[in-house]
Coordinates of C-alpha atoms in Angstrom, one line a residue:
M1 CA 35.9 218.0 4.8
F2 CA 32.7 216.5 6.1
C3 CA 33.1 212.9 7.1
R4 CA 30.5 210.2 7.5
H5 CA 30.4 208.9 11.1
L6 CA 29.6 205.2 11.8
F7 CA 29.2 203.2 15.0
L8 CA 32.3 201.5 16.3
I9 CA 32.5 198.0 14.9
V10 CA 35.4 195.7 16.0
Y11 CA 36.1 192.7 13.9
L12 CA 38.4 190.1 15.4
I13 CA 40.2 188.2 12.7
P14 CA 41.8 184.9 13.6
V15 CA 45.5 185.2 12.9
I16 CA 46.2 182.0 11.1
S17 CA 49.7 181.7 9.5
L18 CA 49.7 180.4 6.0
A19 CA 53.5 180.3 5.9
Q20 CA 53.2 176.5 5.8
I21 CA 52.0 176.7 2.2
K22 CA 54.5 175.0 0.0
W23 CA 55.2 176.9 -3.2
I24 CA 56.7 175.1 -6.2
N25 CA 58.9 177.0 -8.7
V26 CA 57.4 176.5 -12.1
D27 CA 59.7 178.7 -14.2
S28 CA 60.2 175.9 -16.6
M29 CA 56.6 176.0 -17.7
Y30 CA 56.7 179.6 -18.7
Q31 CA 60.0 180.1 -20.5
P32 CA 61.7 182.1 -21.6
L33 CA 62.0 184.1 -18.4
P34 CA 64.7 186.7 -17.5
K35 CA 66.7 186.0 -14.3
P36 CA 64.9 188.6 -12.1
V37 CA 61.4 187.0 -12.7
H38 CA 60.2 183.8 -11.2
V39 CA 56.8 181.9 -11.1
F40 CA 55.5 179.8 -8.2
Y41 CA 52.5 177.5 -7.9
T42 CA 50.6 175.8 -5.1
D43 CA 47.7 173.4 -4.9
Q44 CA 48.0 172.9 -1.2
P45 CA 44.7 173.6 0.6
I46 CA 44.6 176.6 2.9
D47 CA 41.5 175.3 4.7
T48 CA 39.2 172.4 4.0
G49 CA 38.6 173.2 0.3
A50 CA 40.6 172.6 -2.8
F51 CA 43.0 175.4 -3.7
R52 CA 45.2 176.6 -6.7
A53 CA 47.2 179.7 -6.8
F54 CA 50.2 181.3 -8.7
Y55 CA 52.4 184.2 -8.0
V56 CA 55.0 186.1 -10.0
I57 CA 57.9 187.8 -8.3
A58 CA 59.9 190.4 -10.2
D59 CA 62.8 192.6 -9.2
L60 CA 61.8 196.3 -9.4
D61 CA 65.5 197.4 -9.4
N62 CA 66.3 195.5 -12.6
K63 CA 66.3 198.1 -15.3
K64 CA 65.9 195.5 -18.0
L65 CA 62.3 195.2 -16.9
D66 CA 59.6 197.7 -17.7
F67 CA 56.5 198.0 -15.4
T68 CA 53.6 199.6 -17.1
T69 CA 49.8 199.6 -17.7
D70 CA 47.5 199.7 -20.6
T71 CA 43.8 200.7 -20.9
T72 CA 41.1 201.2 -23.4
Y73 CA 38.4 203.8 -24.1
K74 CA 34.8 202.7 -23.8
R75 CA 35.6 199.1 -24.7
R76 CA 37.2 196.1 -23.1
L77 CA 39.7 193.5 -24.2
T78 CA 40.6 190.1 -22.9
P79 CA 44.1 189.8 -21.3
N80 CA 45.1 187.8 -24.4
Q81 CA 44.1 190.6 -26.6
F82 CA 46.1 193.1 -24.5
Y83 CA 49.0 190.6 -24.8
Y84 CA 49.0 190.9 -28.6
K85 CA 48.2 194.6 -28.5
N86 CA 51.3 195.2 -26.5
Q87 CA 53.7 193.2 -28.6
L88 CA 53.8 190.0 -26.5
P89 CA 55.0 191.3 -23.0
L90 CA 56.3 189.0 -20.3
V91 CA 53.4 189.4 -17.9
V92 CA 49.8 190.6 -18.3
V93 CA 47.4 190.7 -15.4
N94 CA 43.9 192.2 -14.9
G95 CA 43.6 195.1 -12.5
T96 CA 40.8 197.7 -12.1
F97 CA 37.2 197.2 -11.2
F98 CA 34.9 198.5 -14.0
S99 CA 31.4 199.1 -15.2
F100 CA 29.8 196.5 -17.4
E101 CA 27.4 199.1 -18.7
T102 CA 29.9 201.7 -19.8
N103 CA 33.1 199.6 -20.0
K104 CA 34.9 202.3 -18.0
N105 CA 37.4 201.8 -15.2
L106 CA 36.3 202.6 -11.7
N107 CA 39.9 203.0 -10.4
V108 CA 42.9 205.1 -11.1
V109 CA 45.3 204.1 -13.9
V110 CA 48.6 205.9 -14.6
K111 CA 50.7 205.2 -17.6
D112 CA 54.1 206.8 -18.4
G113 CA 53.5 209.3 -15.6
K114 CA 50.1 210.4 -17.0
L115 CA 46.7 209.9 -15.3
V116 CA 44.7 208.0 -17.9
S117 CA 41.8 206.8 -15.8
H118 CA 40.1 208.2 -12.7
N119 CA 38.6 206.7 -9.6
R120 CA 34.8 206.6 -9.6
F121 CA 34.0 210.2 -8.8
A122 CA 30.9 209.8 -6.7
Y123 CA 28.2 207.4 -5.7
R124 CA 25.0 207.5 -3.7
G125 CA 24.5 205.9 -0.3
K126 CA 22.0 203.0 0.0
G127 CA 18.7 202.9 1.8
K128 CA 18.3 205.7 4.3
D129 CA 21.6 207.0 3.3
S130 CA 20.6 207.4 -0.4
V131 CA 20.2 211.2 0.0
N132 CA 24.0 211.5 0.2
R133 CA 26.6 211.4 -2.5
Y134 CA 30.1 210.1 -1.7
Y135 CA 33.5 210.8 -3.2
A136 CA 35.5 207.7 -2.7
F137 CA 39.1 207.1 -1.8
R138 CA 40.4 203.9 -3.4
A139 CA 43.5 201.9 -3.0
A140 CA 46.2 201.7 -5.7
V141 CA 49.7 200.4 -6.3
G142 CA 52.2 202.7 -8.0
I143 CA 55.9 202.7 -9.1
N144 CA 57.8 205.9 -9.3
K145 CA 60.8 207.0 -11.5
K146 CA 63.2 205.5 -9.0
R147 CA 61.4 202.1 -9.4
V148 CA 60.1 202.2 -5.8
A149 CA 56.7 200.7 -5.3
D150 CA 54.0 202.2 -3.0
V151 CA 50.4 201.3 -2.0
V152 CA 48.2 204.3 -1.1
W153 CA 44.6 205.4 -0.9
T154 CA 43.9 207.7 -3.8
Y155 CA 41.7 210.6 -4.8
T156 CA 41.6 211.7 -8.4
G157 CA 40.4 215.1 -9.6
Y158 CA 40.7 218.0 -11.9
D159 CA 42.4 221.3 -11.0
S160 CA 40.4 224.0 -12.8
C161 CA 43.0 226.6 -11.9
C162 CA 45.8 224.8 -13.7
G163 CA 43.7 222.8 -16.1
T164 CA 45.4 219.6 -15.1
K165 CA 44.3 216.2 -13.9
Y166 CA 45.9 214.9 -10.7
V167 CA 46.0 212.0 -8.3
S168 CA 46.6 212.5 -4.6
G169 CA 48.0 209.7 -2.4
Y170 CA 47.2 209.2 1.2
Q171 CA 49.5 207.2 3.5
W172 CA 48.8 205.1 6.6
P173 CA 48.1 206.0 9.3
L174 CA 45.3 208.3 8.3
I175 CA 43.8 211.1 10.4
P176 CA 41.5 209.5 13.1
T177 CA 38.3 211.4 12.3
N178 CA 35.9 208.5 12.3
L179 CA 34.8 205.6 14.4
T180 CA 35.3 202.7 12.0
Q181 CA 37.8 200.0 13.0
S182 CA 40.3 198.5 10.6
H183 CA 40.9 194.8 10.3
V184 CA 44.4 194.5 11.7
D185 CA 45.8 191.0 12.4
G186 CA 42.9 190.3 14.7
I187 CA 43.6 193.1 17.0
P188 CA 42.3 196.7 16.6
L189 CA 45.3 198.8 15.8
S190 CA 43.9 202.3 16.0
F191 CA 41.0 204.4 14.8
S192 CA 41.0 205.1 11.1
T193 CA 38.9 207.2 8.8
R194 CA 36.1 206.2 6.5
F195 CA 37.5 207.2 3.2
D196 CA 34.4 209.0 2.0
S197 CA 33.8 212.7 1.7
V198 CA 30.1 213.5 2.0
L199 CA 28.7 216.2 -0.3
T200 CA 31.9 218.3 -0.4
K201 CA 34.8 217.2 -2.6
P202 CA 38.2 216.9 -0.8
A203 CA 40.6 219.7 -1.4
A204 CA 43.4 218.9 -3.8
P205 CA 45.9 218.3 -2.6
F206 CA 45.3 218.4 1.2
K207 CA 47.9 220.6 2.9
N208 CA 48.1 219.0 6.2
G209 CA 51.1 216.7 5.6
R210 CA 48.9 213.7 5.2
S211 CA 48.7 213.7 1.5
S212 CA 50.3 215.0 -1.7
I213 CA 50.2 214.7 -5.4
W214 CA 51.2 211.1 -6.0
K215 CA 54.2 211.2 -8.4
V216 CA 54.3 207.8 -10.0
Q217 CA 55.2 206.6 -13.5
T218 CA 52.9 203.6 -13.4
A219 CA 49.9 202.8 -11.2
I220 CA 46.8 200.7 -11.2
G221 CA 43.9 200.8 -8.7
G222 CA 41.6 198.3 -7.0
G223 CA 40.8 197.8 -3.4
P224 CA 40.7 197.2 -0.6
V225 CA 44.2 197.5 0.9
L226 CA 45.2 194.2 2.4
V227 CA 48.7 194.7 4.0
Q228 CA 50.3 197.7 5.5
Q229 CA 53.6 197.9 7.4
G230 CA 53.9 194.1 7.0
R231 CA 50.6 193.4 8.8
V232 CA 47.2 192.4 7.7
V233 CA 45.3 195.7 7.4
I234 CA 42.1 195.2 5.4
T235 CA 40.3 198.5 4.8
N236 CA 37.2 197.0 3.2
E237 CA 34.9 199.0 5.5
E238 CA 36.8 202.3 5.1
E239 CA 36.9 202.0 1.3
N240 CA 33.3 200.7 1.2
M241 CA 34.5 197.7 -0.8
F242 CA 33.2 194.2 0.3
P243 CA 31.9 195.5 3.7
G244 CA 30.4 193.4 6.4
K245 CA 30.2 189.7 5.9
A246 CA 31.5 190.0 2.3
I247 CA 35.1 190.0 3.7
S248 CA 34.7 186.3 4.3
D249 CA 33.3 185.3 0.9
K250 CA 35.4 183.1 -1.2
H251 CA 36.1 184.2 -4.8
P252 CA 38.9 184.1 -7.4
R253 CA 41.4 186.8 -6.5
T254 CA 44.0 189.0 -8.1
A255 CA 46.3 191.0 -5.8
M256 CA 49.6 192.9 -5.9
G257 CA 52.2 193.9 -3.3
Y258 CA 55.9 194.5 -2.8
T259 CA 58.5 193.3 -0.4
K260 CA 61.1 195.1 1.8
D261 CA 63.8 194.3 -0.8
N262 CA 61.8 195.9 -3.6
K263 CA 60.4 192.9 -5.3
L264 CA 57.0 193.1 -6.9
I265 CA 54.6 190.2 -6.2
I266 CA 51.5 189.5 -8.3
L267 CA 49.2 186.9 -6.9
V268 CA 46.2 185.1 -8.5
I269 CA 43.9 182.6 -6.9
Q270 CA 41.7 180.3 -8.9
G271 CA 38.1 180.0 -7.7
R272 CA 34.5 178.9 -8.4
S273 CA 35.7 175.5 -9.7
E274 CA 36.1 172.0 -8.4
S275 CA 39.8 172.3 -8.3
S276 CA 39.9 175.5 -6.3
G277 CA 37.2 177.3 -4.2
G278 CA 39.0 180.6 -4.1
A279 CA 40.0 182.6 -1.0
T280 CA 38.5 185.2 1.3
L281 CA 40.0 188.7 1.6
I282 CA 41.5 187.6 4.9
Q283 CA 43.1 184.6 3.5
E284 CA 44.4 186.6 0.5
A285 CA 45.9 189.1 2.8
Q286 CA 47.6 186.5 5.0
I287 CA 49.2 184.8 2.0
L288 CA 50.6 188.1 0.8
R289 CA 51.9 188.9 4.3
D290 CA 53.5 185.5 4.5
L291 CA 55.2 186.0 1.1
G292 CA 56.9 189.0 2.7
C293 CA 54.8 191.9 1.4
V294 CA 55.2 195.2 3.2
E295 CA 52.2 196.6 1.5
A296 CA 49.6 195.0 -0.8
L297 CA 46.1 195.5 -2.2
N298 CA 43.3 193.5 -3.7
L299 CA 42.5 194.0 -7.4
D300 CA 39.4 193.1 -9.4
G301 CA 38.7 189.4 -8.9
G302 CA 36.0 186.9 -9.7
G303 CA 35.6 186.2 -13.4
S304 CA 38.2 189.0 -14.2
S305 CA 41.1 187.2 -12.5
C306 CA 43.6 186.2 -15.1
L307 CA 47.4 186.2 -15.2
L308 CA 49.3 185.5 -18.4
I309 CA 53.0 184.7 -18.5
N310 CA 54.5 184.8 -22.0
G311 CA 50.9 184.6 -23.2
K312 CA 50.2 181.4 -21.3
E313 CA 47.5 181.2 -18.7
T314 CA 48.2 180.3 -15.0
I315 CA 44.9 180.0 -13.2
K316 CA 41.8 179.0 -15.2
P317 CA 39.4 182.0 -15.4
S318 CA 36.1 181.2 -13.8
D319 CA 33.8 182.5 -16.5
K320 CA 32.4 179.8 -18.7
E321 CA 33.5 181.8 -21.8
G322 CA 37.1 181.9 -20.6
Q323 CA 39.0 185.1 -20.2
R324 CA 36.8 188.1 -19.3
A325 CA 37.3 191.3 -21.3
V326 CA 38.6 194.1 -19.0
P327 CA 39.4 197.8 -19.6
A328 CA 42.8 197.8 -18.0
V329 CA 45.8 195.6 -17.3
F330 CA 49.2 195.7 -15.5
I331 CA 52.1 194.7 -17.7
I332 CA 55.7 193.6 -17.2
R333 CA 57.9 193.5 -20.3
K334 CA 61.5 193.1 -21.2
K335 CA 63.3 196.1 -22.5

């Protein structure tokens, strides 16, 4: 595969522990909740600004819980509409990035083991790079039949030989074929690749031991990756998502990760309001790491950020109109 080469850029991120954040259990506000699901809240500032955030933690091993997704075709629904469409599930949270023009997802979605939405297939570079088209690798979180979670970089495609759609998963560390540096707890960890293939589509799947068909029952994509191996690893440059100074912009956030003991964590951060200014990608990653996530990724944020528990809002959506309509959500429901 042909790879795009960039100059070496080293970003030193201050390693500030946010472990001192005090989270309050607010299960009583969102009853009825099954025992393996808990809700936490904080309004403790993480820097000089006001701050509000919630997270849900759910036991992936508990077979009384079903972890799934839902999506639409050429239209969007609010999380509240998804809630009623799916017979009042326990948790509904926004997920993928999407196109306002077409209402289509720009990330992978897997439901009941079937690929129901692709990553954005290709895009053009900007400025002097506009002559090239890129096939992007995007982060996603998935859960397999054994109820084990995983965060990988994905490529979706169509196998013309077999007539089937597929999604390939790529694990950390990736092949060091490029000169872009990852954001890793303030210290450069190792060279990593820019996850773009120029002009030529990646083979599917790669046969070099680095990737394979990603066999998951449920998955939803976003990006960038925020945590790998329990460390802050923000691949915004590699995924070409919020590159450069955008990593330090504050916005409402939605994110998902999992812990060593197989607990799923869904985090939402309120922003663009007097009561909460939001968080940077770095702050978001540090919070997830401090909550014990082994791996985690950022999902669509801004006005899309919304988490419903038993149909009740947690953070206040930042759009003036309220909940933004989105094409896909992640769902937890009781069996």
